[in-house]
């Protein structure tokens, strides 16, 4: 017998239940089958499933389902204790990862207006460029990005091992970055602070990276494209 669950990418998930006398009781799929099917869903599908009916909402809001999804999508660390539950923590982590991706899009596009809106306007923000320069406060940080966007020795990097950690008022993302994959990695750390319903960057740190272009070793400012 084949049971169907709404909420997958194409609208349903088929679950082989085996014998015809078990799997569905009184029109409802047994909890073990439901949990197994839910383990295959991604974030959007799990959210859509929770809006179908009360039975599926209860199953889709199960803390173990969101904990498993977090470990599948982000990290296998087990010493995390979300203060507001795994569903909220998974959503917050996804927001931070997407925000971090937006930061590197701004760098690739060399958009100073977008970069100005991305950083928190505060005297404690700090920026460590790949040149080794340490810049603060926010006014000088923006000036450093204006100069960085004019550099000719800019390359595209691939990001790997992206890890995020979210607290109540702040979050940070660490990652390894490579150029042409056989070189590196060098390290990138971004720290964000939550203000007025959104997150702002307050700290960016790229480890110094040098490129040999035949006339000596020059610092290379990297544009990282998280993978």
Short mmCIF file of C-alpha atoms in Angstrom, two decimals:
data_model
loop_
_atom_site.label_atom_id
_atom_site.label_comp_id
_atom_site.label_asym_id
_atom_site.label_seq_id
_atom_site.Cartn_x
_atom_site.Cartn_y
_atom_site.Cartn_z
CA UNK A 1 0.00 0.00 0.00
CA UNK A 2 1.25 3.50 -0.79
CA UNK A 3 0.54 6.46 1.51
CA UNK A 4 0.94 10.10 0.43
CA UNK A 5 2.11 13.11 2.40
CA UNK A 6 1.61 16.65 1.12
CA UNK A 7 4.47 19.13 1.46
CA UNK A 8 7.35 17.92 -0.73
CA UNK A 9 8.80 19.92 -3.60
CA UNK A 10 6.33 18.40 -6.07
CA UNK A 11 3.41 18.44 -3.66
CA UNK A 12 3.54 14.94 -2.23
CA UNK A 13 5.79 12.22 -0.85
CA UNK A 14 5.07 8.57 -1.50
CA UNK A 15 5.79 6.26 1.43
CA UNK A 16 5.75 2.48 0.99
CA UNK A 17 3.91 1.11 4.01
CA UNK A 18 4.23 -2.60 3.26
CA UNK A 19 1.33 -4.77 4.49
CA UNK A 20 -2.14 -3.50 3.69
CA UNK A 21 -3.37 -3.88 7.28
CA UNK A 22 -0.97 -1.34 8.77
CA UNK A 23 0.35 2.10 7.91
CA UNK A 24 -2.98 3.94 7.82
CA UNK A 25 -5.44 3.72 10.71
CA UNK A 26 -8.75 5.55 10.68
CA UNK A 27 -7.58 7.64 7.75
CA UNK A 28 -4.35 8.80 9.44
CA UNK A 29 -0.79 7.66 8.79
CA UNK A 30 0.82 6.08 11.82
CA UNK A 31 3.36 8.37 13.58
CA UNK A 32 6.38 6.22 12.70
CA UNK A 33 5.65 6.47 8.99
CA UNK A 34 4.97 10.20 9.25
CA UNK A 35 8.26 10.86 11.05
CA UNK A 36 10.18 8.83 8.50
CA UNK A 37 8.61 10.72 5.58
CA UNK A 38 9.18 14.11 7.23
CA UNK A 39 12.90 13.35 7.58
CA UNK A 40 13.19 13.69 3.77
CA UNK A 41 11.67 17.18 3.62
CA UNK A 42 13.64 20.38 3.21
CA UNK A 43 12.93 23.68 4.97
CA UNK A 44 10.26 25.10 2.59
CA UNK A 45 8.50 21.74 2.35
CA UNK A 46 8.39 21.30 6.12
CA UNK A 47 6.90 24.77 6.49
CA UNK A 48 4.25 24.06 3.84
CA UNK A 49 3.40 20.73 5.44
CA UNK A 50 2.67 22.46 8.76
CA UNK A 51 -0.10 24.46 7.02
CA UNK A 52 -2.05 21.51 5.59
CA UNK A 53 -4.05 20.24 8.58
CA UNK A 54 -3.85 19.87 12.35
CA UNK A 55 -2.36 16.37 12.21
CA UNK A 56 0.43 17.38 9.84
CA UNK A 57 0.98 20.66 11.69
CA UNK A 58 1.65 18.72 14.87
CA UNK A 59 4.01 16.36 13.05
CA UNK A 60 5.82 19.15 11.18
CA UNK A 61 6.34 21.18 14.37
CA UNK A 62 8.02 18.29 16.15
CA UNK A 63 11.29 19.50 17.71
CA UNK A 64 13.18 16.40 16.62
CA UNK A 65 12.26 17.04 12.97
CA UNK A 66 13.68 20.57 13.08
CA UNK A 67 16.75 19.45 15.01
CA UNK A 68 17.45 16.82 12.35
CA UNK A 69 16.95 19.40 9.59
CA UNK A 70 19.35 21.81 11.32
CA UNK A 71 22.04 19.14 11.58
CA UNK A 72 21.49 18.15 7.96
CA UNK A 73 21.64 21.69 6.57
CA UNK A 74 24.17 23.38 8.85
CA UNK A 75 26.31 21.51 11.35
CA UNK A 76 26.58 18.25 13.27
CA UNK A 77 27.54 20.00 16.51
CA UNK A 78 25.51 18.59 19.38
CA UNK A 79 26.22 21.10 22.16
CA UNK A 80 23.59 23.58 20.96
CA UNK A 81 20.60 24.36 23.20
CA UNK A 82 18.22 26.72 21.35
CA UNK A 83 16.43 29.00 23.82
CA UNK A 84 13.28 29.22 21.69
CA UNK A 85 13.19 25.72 20.22
CA UNK A 86 14.70 24.06 17.17
CA UNK A 87 12.19 25.42 14.66
CA UNK A 88 12.96 29.04 15.57
CA UNK A 89 16.69 28.34 15.73
CA UNK A 90 16.70 26.67 12.33
CA UNK A 91 14.85 29.65 10.82
CA UNK A 92 17.21 32.15 12.47
CA UNK A 93 20.29 30.26 11.27
CA UNK A 94 18.95 30.17 7.72
CA UNK A 95 18.37 33.93 7.89
CA UNK A 96 21.96 34.54 9.00
CA UNK A 97 23.40 32.28 6.29
CA UNK A 98 21.32 34.08 3.65
CA UNK A 99 22.43 37.45 5.04
CA UNK A 100 26.03 36.31 4.83
CA UNK A 101 25.52 35.30 1.20
CA UNK A 102 24.07 38.76 0.54
CA UNK A 103 27.24 40.34 1.95
CA UNK A 104 29.42 38.56 -0.60
CA UNK A 105 27.02 39.48 -3.38
CA UNK A 106 27.51 43.12 -2.42
CA UNK A 107 31.28 42.62 -2.51
CA UNK A 108 31.12 41.01 -5.96
CA UNK A 109 29.03 43.90 -7.27
CA UNK A 110 31.27 46.50 -5.55
CA UNK A 111 28.19 48.37 -4.35
CA UNK A 112 29.21 50.96 -1.78
CA UNK A 113 25.61 52.16 -1.10
CA UNK A 114 24.51 48.59 -0.37
CA UNK A 115 27.58 48.03 1.79
CA UNK A 116 26.81 51.20 3.78
CA UNK A 117 23.32 49.94 4.55
CA UNK A 118 24.64 46.48 5.42
CA UNK A 119 26.92 47.64 8.27
CA UNK A 120 25.72 48.93 11.63
CA UNK A 121 26.55 52.60 12.09
CA UNK A 122 28.43 52.34 15.39
CA UNK A 123 31.85 53.24 16.74
CA UNK A 124 32.66 49.63 17.72
CA UNK A 125 32.40 48.01 14.27
CA UNK A 126 35.68 46.59 12.95
CA UNK A 127 36.95 45.35 9.61
CA UNK A 128 40.09 43.32 8.88
CA UNK A 129 40.74 43.24 5.14
CA UNK A 130 42.81 40.61 3.34
CA UNK A 131 45.58 43.22 3.12
CA UNK A 132 46.01 42.93 6.87
CA UNK A 133 44.58 46.41 7.47
CA UNK A 134 42.54 46.83 10.66
CA UNK A 135 39.82 49.48 10.19
CA UNK A 136 37.36 51.17 12.59
CA UNK A 137 34.94 52.93 13.27
CA UNK A 138 32.11 52.71 10.73
CA UNK A 139 33.00 55.86 8.78
CA UNK A 140 36.51 54.59 8.12
CA UNK A 141 35.21 51.09 7.43
CA UNK A 142 33.11 52.48 4.59
CA UNK A 143 36.10 54.40 3.25
CA UNK A 144 38.13 51.19 3.30
CA UNK A 145 35.48 49.43 1.22
CA UNK A 146 35.42 52.32 -1.25
CA UNK A 147 39.16 51.81 -1.77
CA UNK A 148 38.83 48.01 -1.82
CA UNK A 149 36.26 48.16 -4.61
CA UNK A 150 38.83 49.98 -6.76
CA UNK A 151 41.50 47.29 -6.42
CA UNK A 152 42.48 45.55 -9.64
CA UNK A 153 43.71 42.32 -8.02
CA UNK A 154 40.28 41.04 -7.10
CA UNK A 155 39.46 37.35 -7.55
CA UNK A 156 36.47 35.10 -7.05
CA UNK A 157 36.79 32.51 -4.33
CA UNK A 158 34.79 29.44 -3.44
CA UNK A 159 33.54 29.20 0.12
CA UNK A 160 33.46 25.91 2.00
CA UNK A 161 32.71 24.69 5.53
CA UNK A 162 30.24 27.50 6.25
CA UNK A 163 29.22 27.42 9.92
CA UNK A 164 26.81 29.76 11.72
CA UNK A 165 25.95 30.25 15.36
CA UNK A 166 23.01 32.38 16.53
CA UNK A 167 22.56 33.96 19.96
CA UNK A 168 19.81 36.26 21.23
CA UNK A 169 21.27 39.56 20.01
CA UNK A 170 24.10 38.50 17.72
CA UNK A 171 25.32 35.81 15.35
CA UNK A 172 28.51 34.90 13.57
CA UNK A 173 29.50 32.96 10.46
CA UNK A 174 32.85 31.29 9.81
CA UNK A 175 34.00 29.75 6.56
CA UNK A 176 37.03 28.59 4.61
CA UNK A 177 37.72 30.16 1.22
CA UNK A 178 39.78 28.91 -1.70
CA UNK A 179 41.15 30.36 -4.90
CA UNK A 180 41.27 27.84 -7.75
CA UNK A 181 40.64 25.17 -5.08
CA UNK A 182 44.24 23.87 -5.06
CA UNK A 183 45.34 26.89 -3.02
CA UNK A 184 44.30 27.95 0.45
CA UNK A 185 42.22 27.87 2.39
CA UNK A 186 42.11 31.20 4.15
CA UNK A 187 39.58 32.04 6.80
CA UNK A 188 36.65 34.46 6.89
CA UNK A 189 34.64 35.45 9.97
CA UNK A 190 31.60 37.73 9.91
CA UNK A 191 29.76 38.88 13.03
CA UNK A 192 26.22 40.28 12.94
CA UNK A 193 24.11 42.15 15.49
CA UNK A 194 20.30 42.25 15.59
CA UNK A 195 18.86 45.77 15.65
CA UNK A 196 15.31 46.94 14.92
CA UNK A 197 14.15 43.68 13.42
CA UNK A 198 17.11 43.07 11.10
CA UNK A 199 20.75 42.01 11.33
CA UNK A 200 23.70 44.30 10.63
CA UNK A 201 27.35 43.45 10.18
CA UNK A 202 29.58 44.66 13.01
CA UNK A 203 32.76 42.70 12.32
CA UNK A 204 34.43 41.31 9.18
CA UNK A 205 37.75 39.49 9.33
CA UNK A 206 39.52 37.97 6.34
CA UNK A 207 42.89 36.34 6.97
CA UNK A 208 45.72 37.88 4.94
CA UNK A 209 46.15 36.26 1.55
CA UNK A 210 49.02 36.83 -0.88
CA UNK A 211 49.04 36.42 -4.64
CA UNK A 212 52.28 35.89 -6.55
CA UNK A 213 51.93 37.80 -9.81
CA UNK A 214 55.57 37.70 -10.84
CA UNK A 215 56.63 40.99 -9.27
CA UNK A 216 56.56 39.86 -5.69
CA UNK A 217 53.76 38.86 -3.38
CA UNK A 218 50.83 41.26 -3.20
CA UNK A 219 47.89 41.06 -0.81
CA UNK A 220 44.79 39.80 -2.57
CA UNK A 221 41.30 41.00 -1.67
CA UNK A 222 38.96 38.06 -2.14
CA UNK A 223 35.36 38.01 -3.22
CA UNK A 224 33.97 34.88 -1.64
CA UNK A 225 31.08 33.00 -3.19
CA UNK A 226 29.76 30.68 -0.47
CA UNK A 227 29.07 27.20 -1.71
#
